mmCIF file of C-alpha atoms in Angstrom:
data_model
loop_
_atom_site.group_PDB
_atom_site.id
_atom_site.type_symbol
_atom_site.label_atom_id
_atom_site.label_comp_id
_atom_site.label_asym_id
_atom_site.label_seq_id
_atom_site.Cartn_x
_atom_site.Cartn_y
_atom_site.Cartn_z
ATOM 1 C CA MET A 266 -9.399 25.653 63.515
ATOM 2 C CA LEU A 267 -7.174 23.200 65.464
ATOM 3 C CA LYS A 268 -9.440 20.693 65.208
ATOM 4 C CA GLN A 269 -9.113 21.785 60.933
ATOM 5 C CA ARG A 270 -5.727 21.583 61.345
ATOM 6 C CA ILE A 271 -5.481 18.610 62.854
ATOM 7 C CA THR A 272 -7.776 16.478 60.477
ATOM 8 C CA THR A 273 -6.256 17.764 57.355
ATOM 9 C CA ALA A 274 -2.698 16.481 58.733
ATOM 10 C CA ILE A 275 -4.014 13.169 59.555
ATOM 11 C CA VAL A 276 -5.289 13.167 56.139
ATOM 12 C CA LEU A 277 -1.835 14.604 54.509
ATOM 13 C CA GLY A 278 -0.065 11.695 56.832
ATOM 14 C CA ILE A 279 -1.863 9.035 55.177
ATOM 15 C CA ILE A 280 -1.183 10.030 51.594
ATOM 16 C CA LEU A 281 2.387 10.373 52.184
ATOM 17 C CA LEU A 282 2.916 7.153 54.079
ATOM 18 C CA ALA A 283 0.888 5.404 51.120
ATOM 19 C CA ILE A 284 3.055 7.067 48.356
ATOM 20 C CA LEU A 285 6.639 6.869 50.517
ATOM 21 C CA PHE A 286 6.295 3.000 51.241
ATOM 22 C CA PHE A 287 4.051 1.851 48.361
ATOM 23 C CA VAL A 288 4.825 3.765 45.343
ATOM 24 C CA PRO A 289 7.676 2.467 43.521
ATOM 25 C CA ILE A 290 10.853 4.264 43.127
ATOM 26 C CA ASP A 291 10.536 5.689 39.455
ATOM 27 C CA VAL A 292 7.233 6.816 40.143
ATOM 28 C CA PHE A 293 7.948 8.198 43.249
ATOM 29 C CA THR A 294 11.046 10.065 41.413
ATOM 30 C CA TRP A 295 8.772 11.952 38.507
ATOM 31 C CA LEU A 296 5.731 12.277 41.179
ATOM 32 C CA ALA A 297 7.586 14.065 43.447
ATOM 33 C CA LEU A 298 9.287 16.167 41.343
ATOM 34 C CA ALA A 299 5.797 17.330 40.233
ATOM 35 C CA ILE A 300 4.759 18.013 43.516
ATOM 36 C CA PHE A 301 7.774 20.199 43.879
ATOM 37 C CA GLY A 302 7.098 21.651 40.119
ATOM 38 C CA TYR A 303 3.523 22.749 41.961
ATOM 39 C CA GLY A 304 5.467 23.853 44.854
ATOM 40 C CA ALA A 305 7.364 26.417 42.313
ATOM 41 C CA PHE A 306 4.205 27.597 41.247
ATOM 42 C CA GLU A 307 3.074 28.893 44.607
ATOM 43 C CA TRP A 308 6.913 29.958 44.826
ATOM 44 C CA SER A 309 6.250 32.453 41.986
ATOM 45 C CA LYS A 310 3.846 34.230 44.572
ATOM 46 C CA LEU A 311 6.533 34.967 46.809
ATOM 47 C CA ALA A 312 8.724 36.014 43.962
ATOM 48 C CA GLU A 313 5.928 38.930 43.214
ATOM 49 C CA ILE A 314 5.739 37.037 39.454
ATOM 50 C CA LYS A 315 2.305 38.371 38.433
ATOM 51 C CA SER A 316 0.866 36.968 35.544
ATOM 52 C CA LYS A 317 -0.616 33.393 35.221
ATOM 53 C CA THR A 318 1.422 32.643 32.156
ATOM 54 C CA ASN A 319 4.799 33.554 33.765
ATOM 55 C CA GLN A 320 3.892 31.646 36.965
ATOM 56 C CA LEU A 321 3.367 28.115 35.461
ATOM 57 C CA ILE A 322 6.419 28.985 32.726
ATOM 58 C CA TYR A 323 8.701 29.179 36.123
ATOM 59 C CA SER A 324 6.945 25.950 37.606
ATOM 60 C CA ILE A 325 7.332 24.502 34.689
ATOM 61 C CA GLY A 326 10.982 25.657 34.417
ATOM 62 C CA LEU A 327 11.908 24.017 37.921
ATOM 63 C CA VAL A 328 10.574 20.552 36.063
ATOM 64 C CA VAL A 329 12.811 20.744 33.007
ATOM 65 C CA ILE A 330 15.920 21.887 35.120
ATOM 66 C CA GLY A 331 15.322 19.459 37.811
ATOM 67 C CA SER A 332 15.192 16.808 35.274
ATOM 68 C CA LEU A 333 18.001 17.275 33.302
ATOM 69 C CA ILE A 334 20.067 17.648 36.580
ATOM 70 C CA TYR A 335 18.627 14.379 37.275
ATOM 71 C CA ILE A 336 19.212 12.714 33.845
ATOM 72 C CA TYR A 337 22.442 14.270 32.424
ATOM 73 C CA TYR A 338 24.570 15.480 35.551
ATOM 74 C CA LEU A 339 23.293 12.769 38.356
ATOM 75 C CA ASP A 340 23.270 10.216 35.280
ATOM 76 C CA SER A 341 19.781 8.979 37.307
ATOM 77 C CA THR A 342 22.231 7.849 39.708
ATOM 78 C CA LEU A 343 22.014 8.446 43.243
ATOM 79 C CA TRP A 344 23.830 5.996 45.003
ATOM 80 C CA SER A 345 27.493 3.972 43.751
ATOM 81 C CA ILE A 346 27.006 0.450 44.315
ATOM 82 C CA THR A 347 28.938 0.447 46.926
ATOM 83 C CA GLY A 348 26.182 2.206 48.846
ATOM 84 C CA GLN A 349 27.468 5.480 49.154
ATOM 85 C CA ILE A 350 26.229 8.423 47.604
ATOM 86 C CA THR A 351 27.497 9.864 44.367
ATOM 87 C CA GLU A 352 30.221 12.470 43.787
ATOM 88 C CA GLN A 353 28.070 14.263 42.077
ATOM 89 C CA ASN A 354 24.827 14.158 44.287
ATOM 90 C CA TYR A 355 27.302 14.959 47.504
ATOM 91 C CA ASN A 356 28.399 18.252 45.537
ATOM 92 C CA LEU A 357 24.797 19.252 45.119
ATOM 93 C CA MET A 358 23.911 18.144 48.564
ATOM 94 C CA PHE A 359 27.130 20.368 49.913
ATOM 95 C CA ALA A 360 26.117 23.196 47.837
ATOM 96 C CA ALA A 361 21.952 23.553 49.348
ATOM 97 C CA CYS A 362 23.432 23.316 52.655
ATOM 98 C CA ILE A 363 25.894 26.373 51.511
ATOM 99 C CA TRP A 364 22.760 27.647 50.509
ATOM 100 C CA TRP A 365 20.763 27.151 53.517
ATOM 101 C CA ALA A 366 23.587 28.812 55.919
ATOM 102 C CA VAL A 367 23.365 31.725 53.333
ATOM 103 C CA SER A 368 19.546 31.397 53.687
ATOM 104 C CA SER A 369 19.753 31.386 57.540
ATOM 105 C CA PHE A 370 22.031 34.531 57.844
ATOM 106 C CA LEU A 371 19.117 36.589 55.811
ATOM 107 C CA VAL A 372 16.822 35.616 58.092
ATOM 108 C CA PHE A 373 18.993 36.490 60.793
ATOM 109 C CA ILE A 374 19.925 39.775 59.918
ATOM 110 C CA TYR A 375 16.327 40.613 58.509
ATOM 111 C CA PRO A 376 14.970 43.474 57.461
ATOM 112 C CA ARG A 377 19.059 44.696 57.473
ATOM 113 C CA GLY A 378 19.691 42.607 54.518
ATOM 114 C CA LYS A 379 16.578 42.557 52.592
ATOM 115 C CA ARG A 380 18.115 45.446 49.980
ATOM 116 C CA VAL A 381 19.705 42.132 48.458
ATOM 117 C CA TRP A 382 16.721 40.924 47.160
ATOM 118 C CA GLN A 383 13.811 42.864 47.976
ATOM 119 C CA HIS A 384 11.224 43.183 45.131
ATOM 120 C CA HIS A 385 13.755 41.596 43.377
ATOM 121 C CA LEU A 386 12.022 39.287 40.967
ATOM 122 C CA VAL A 387 14.738 37.797 39.649
ATOM 123 C CA VAL A 388 16.879 37.070 42.708
ATOM 124 C CA LYS A 389 13.770 35.911 44.289
ATOM 125 C CA SER A 390 12.832 33.354 41.841
ATOM 126 C CA LEU A 391 16.392 32.258 42.065
ATOM 127 C CA PHE A 392 15.926 31.514 45.594
ATOM 128 C CA GLY A 393 12.995 29.116 44.383
ATOM 129 C CA TYR A 394 15.210 27.390 42.549
ATOM 130 C CA LEU A 395 17.679 26.752 44.977
ATOM 131 C CA THR A 396 15.571 25.749 47.680
ATOM 132 C CA LEU A 397 13.198 23.239 45.978
ATOM 133 C CA ILE A 398 15.341 21.579 43.245
ATOM 134 C CA PRO A 399 18.077 19.879 46.279
ATOM 135 C CA ALA A 400 15.323 19.654 48.308
ATOM 136 C CA TRP A 401 13.788 17.276 45.630
ATOM 137 C CA LEU A 402 16.989 15.364 44.964
ATOM 138 C CA ALA A 403 17.631 15.145 48.991
ATOM 139 C CA LEU A 404 13.707 13.750 49.224
ATOM 140 C CA VAL A 405 14.652 11.006 46.327
ATOM 141 C CA THR A 406 18.315 10.495 47.513
ATOM 142 C CA LEU A 407 16.373 9.343 50.983
ATOM 143 C CA ARG A 408 13.941 6.934 49.209
ATOM 144 C CA ASP A 409 16.489 5.475 46.981
ATOM 145 C CA TRP A 410 18.820 4.402 50.150
ATOM 146 C CA GLN A 411 18.960 0.729 49.956
ATOM 147 C CA HIS A 412 16.746 -0.188 47.658
ATOM 148 C CA ALA A 413 17.808 -2.797 46.259
ATOM 149 C CA ILE A 414 18.224 -4.726 49.698
ATOM 150 C CA ASN A 415 15.173 -3.412 51.267
ATOM 151 C CA PHE A 416 12.542 -1.741 49.258
ATOM 152 C CA ASN A 417 11.335 0.362 52.399
ATOM 153 C CA ALA A 418 14.817 1.247 54.251
ATOM 154 C CA GLY A 419 14.811 4.580 52.210
ATOM 155 C CA ALA A 420 11.268 5.051 52.962
ATOM 156 C CA TRP A 421 12.120 4.439 56.901
ATOM 157 C CA LEU A 422 14.730 7.088 56.496
ATOM 158 C CA ALA A 423 12.714 9.679 54.793
ATOM 159 C CA LEU A 424 10.398 9.360 57.563
ATOM 160 C CA PHE A 425 12.888 9.670 60.112
ATOM 161 C CA VAL A 426 13.900 13.242 58.686
ATOM 162 C CA PHE A 427 9.791 13.861 58.530
ATOM 163 C CA GLY A 428 9.966 12.870 61.969
ATOM 164 C CA ILE A 429 12.520 15.428 63.130
ATOM 165 C CA VAL A 430 10.852 18.315 61.232
ATOM 166 C CA TRP A 431 7.230 17.277 62.591
ATOM 167 C CA ALA A 432 8.565 17.157 66.050
ATOM 168 C CA ALA A 433 10.287 20.345 65.827
ATOM 169 C CA ASP A 434 6.775 21.905 64.795
ATOM 170 C CA VAL A 435 4.382 20.347 66.894
ATOM 171 C CA GLY A 436 6.737 20.980 69.977
ATOM 172 C CA ALA A 437 6.737 24.668 68.667
ATOM 173 C CA TYR A 438 3.211 24.914 68.448
ATOM 174 C CA PHE A 439 2.334 23.755 71.669
ATOM 175 C CA SER A 440 5.017 24.812 74.082
ATOM 176 C CA GLY A 441 4.614 28.186 72.295
ATOM 177 C CA LYS A 442 0.920 28.166 72.869
ATOM 178 C CA ARG A 443 1.278 27.247 76.817
ATOM 179 C CA PHE A 444 4.381 29.033 77.845
ATOM 180 C CA GLY A 445 5.334 31.517 74.740
ATOM 181 C CA SER A 446 5.619 35.213 75.729
ATOM 182 C CA HIS A 447 9.290 36.187 74.185
ATOM 183 C CA LYS A 448 9.314 36.694 70.374
ATOM 184 C CA LEU A 449 12.331 34.994 68.687
ATOM 185 C CA MET A 450 12.357 37.019 65.728
ATOM 186 C CA PRO A 451 9.178 39.524 65.490
ATOM 187 C CA ASN A 452 10.668 40.914 62.300
ATOM 188 C CA VAL A 453 9.978 37.859 60.270
ATOM 189 C CA SER A 454 7.750 35.978 62.035
ATOM 190 C CA PRO A 455 5.651 37.681 65.173
ATOM 191 C CA GLY A 456 3.772 34.489 65.963
ATOM 192 C CA LYS A 457 6.894 32.407 66.526
ATOM 193 C CA THR A 458 8.638 32.484 70.056
ATOM 194 C CA ILE A 459 12.021 31.421 72.190
ATOM 195 C CA GLU A 460 9.896 28.936 74.306
ATOM 196 C CA GLY A 461 8.365 27.600 71.212
ATOM 197 C CA PHE A 462 11.743 26.892 69.509
ATOM 198 C CA MET A 463 12.775 25.266 72.576
ATOM 199 C CA GLY A 464 10.190 23.195 72.991
ATOM 200 C CA GLY A 465 10.451 22.088 69.277
ATOM 201 C CA ILE A 466 14.571 21.219 69.824
ATOM 202 C CA ILE A 467 13.329 19.285 73.021
ATOM 203 C CA ALA A 468 10.887 16.975 71.222
ATOM 204 C CA VAL A 469 13.632 16.442 68.601
ATOM 205 C CA VAL A 470 15.718 15.611 71.240
ATOM 206 C CA LEU A 471 12.915 13.089 72.783
ATOM 207 C CA LEU A 472 12.419 11.599 69.184
ATOM 208 C CA THR A 473 15.649 11.042 68.400
ATOM 209 C CA LEU A 474 16.404 9.317 72.140
ATOM 210 C CA ALA A 475 13.856 7.076 71.149
ATOM 211 C CA VAL A 476 14.503 6.062 67.627
ATOM 212 C CA LEU A 477 18.489 5.713 69.277
ATOM 213 C CA TRP A 478 17.137 3.396 71.458
ATOM 214 C CA ASN A 479 14.261 1.544 69.484
ATOM 215 C CA GLU A 480 17.402 0.420 66.941
ATOM 216 C CA SER A 481 19.827 -0.619 69.304
ATOM 217 C CA VAL A 482 22.357 2.136 68.540
ATOM 218 C CA SER A 483 25.516 1.727 70.386
ATOM 219 C CA PHE A 484 25.636 4.513 73.720
ATOM 220 C CA GLU A 485 29.105 5.735 72.502
ATOM 221 C CA ASN A 486 26.925 7.385 69.051
ATOM 222 C CA TRP A 487 24.097 9.099 71.038
ATOM 223 C CA PRO A 488 25.911 12.466 71.235
ATOM 224 C CA ALA A 489 26.746 12.713 67.637
ATOM 225 C CA MET A 490 23.644 11.453 66.554
ATOM 226 C CA ILE A 491 21.239 13.858 69.006
ATOM 227 C CA ILE A 492 23.706 16.746 68.265
ATOM 228 C CA CYS A 493 22.698 15.854 63.873
ATOM 229 C CA CYS A 494 19.431 15.777 64.890
ATOM 230 C CA VAL A 495 19.182 18.752 67.217
ATOM 231 C CA VAL A 496 20.992 20.924 63.856
ATOM 232 C CA ILE A 497 18.520 19.835 61.506
ATOM 233 C CA GLY A 498 15.698 20.872 63.577
ATOM 234 C CA VAL A 499 17.063 24.134 64.061
ATOM 235 C CA ILE A 500 17.714 24.673 60.376
ATOM 236 C CA SER A 501 14.386 23.297 59.780
ATOM 237 C CA ALA A 502 12.943 26.277 61.659
ATOM 238 C CA PHE A 503 14.820 28.582 59.371
ATOM 239 C CA GLY A 504 13.479 26.805 56.581
ATOM 240 C CA ASP A 505 10.163 27.884 57.779
ATOM 241 C CA LEU A 506 11.415 31.309 58.962
ATOM 242 C CA SER A 507 12.823 31.769 55.217
ATOM 243 C CA GLU A 508 9.658 31.574 53.613
ATOM 244 C CA SER A 509 7.679 33.749 56.193
ATOM 245 C CA MET A 510 10.271 36.370 55.246
ATOM 246 C CA LEU A 511 9.373 36.181 51.717
ATOM 247 C CA LYS A 512 5.964 36.110 52.565
ATOM 248 C CA ARG A 513 6.066 39.378 54.568
ATOM 249 C CA ASP A 514 7.926 40.767 51.849
ATOM 250 C CA ALA A 515 5.596 39.938 49.527
ATOM 251 C CA GLY A 516 2.756 41.040 51.706
ATOM 252 C CA ILE A 517 0.922 37.362 51.533
ATOM 253 C CA LYS A 518 -0.198 35.259 54.805
ATOM 254 C CA ASP A 519 0.052 32.170 53.329
ATOM 255 C CA SER A 520 1.350 30.619 49.755
ATOM 256 C CA GLY A 521 -1.386 29.050 48.944
ATOM 257 C CA ASN A 522 -4.785 27.619 49.881
ATOM 258 C CA ILE A 523 -4.662 24.168 48.580
ATOM 259 C CA PHE A 524 -4.750 22.452 52.226
ATOM 260 C CA PRO A 525 -7.982 23.496 54.454
ATOM 261 C CA GLY A 526 -6.010 24.861 57.695
ATOM 262 C CA HIS A 527 -2.669 24.565 56.795
ATOM 263 C CA GLY A 528 -2.370 26.877 53.636
ATOM 264 C CA GLY A 529 0.163 26.153 50.666
ATOM 265 C CA LEU A 530 2.229 23.204 50.313
ATOM 266 C CA LEU A 531 4.863 25.630 50.793
ATOM 267 C CA ASP A 532 3.912 25.781 54.116
ATOM 268 C CA ARG A 533 3.957 22.826 54.911
ATOM 269 C CA ILE A 534 7.172 21.197 53.001
ATOM 270 C CA ASP A 535 9.051 24.940 54.101
ATOM 271 C CA SER A 536 10.670 23.250 57.113
ATOM 272 C CA LEU A 537 11.636 19.696 55.159
ATOM 273 C CA THR A 538 13.126 21.754 52.260
ATOM 274 C CA ALA A 539 15.992 23.379 54.814
ATOM 275 C CA ALA A 540 16.548 20.062 56.919
ATOM 276 C CA MET A 541 16.612 16.906 54.125
ATOM 277 C CA PRO A 542 19.779 18.350 52.160
ATOM 278 C CA VAL A 543 21.441 19.233 55.650
ATOM 279 C CA PHE A 544 20.305 15.759 57.228
ATOM 280 C CA LEU A 545 22.023 13.907 53.943
ATOM 281 C CA VAL A 546 25.090 15.249 54.039
ATOM 282 C CA PHE A 547 25.047 14.339 57.893
ATOM 283 C CA PHE A 548 24.003 11.115 56.962
ATOM 284 C CA THR A 549 26.596 10.770 54.416
ATOM 285 C CA HIS A 550 29.545 10.987 56.690
ATOM 286 C CA TYR A 551 27.784 8.903 59.323
ATOM 287 C CA TYR A 552 27.150 6.033 57.412
ATOM 288 C CA ASN A 553 30.245 6.390 55.472
#
């Protein structure tokens, strides 16, 4: 199983890097929306939408709503001409952070708060849109950063966010396997341990230190950057736990089976959906 997971991860990594670094930004924007639209199709199962037709309608609905927000509310503009995130875009990302605070709270109090959403198709469907649409916009915003100046500047920025999430995930997996004995949140995800969680955070710190050193960032900025990246690592874990909570309620193990050894698309991007909007808000304040 581990060999299959590693093989799939390598293939997915190559495909991701090719799309991230070589696909033109306009194509990237709509390709990413299509991918998140498929994510919505998988989410429809978490929302317990039974009909294939309704699952497809739900998926198309995300693409339509995302397109309308991007074209009409954001006016297809994510960054201002001065290099700052637009006010409308920032408001969406800040709202996404509020949503993730709420979602993390629901995870933290589970199962006590499940009566708010358990088996409520409409509520859990709304959860999906609140999760996936801001994540798509955050990804495109990261990729579009300084695009006119340097085609790949945004790709490297997005890759850094992916790296934080991957470091947290890999660190948690191996430290949990080796040292895990105390359950983190057994009601939500019985396999996750406190030791694994801490291992993931340590991996995030090590990655952040390596990047700060490589980029010759002033030492006085290191503490703030490390704290921000640790927060991203923590919120990414709650992104994973949030999906686990919904899967548990829906009685399914994986969101899909599109990736051998990894399950569905949501199983691969659940942590990223939380990490990207939160990172973007932190980055906006730091960069500005």
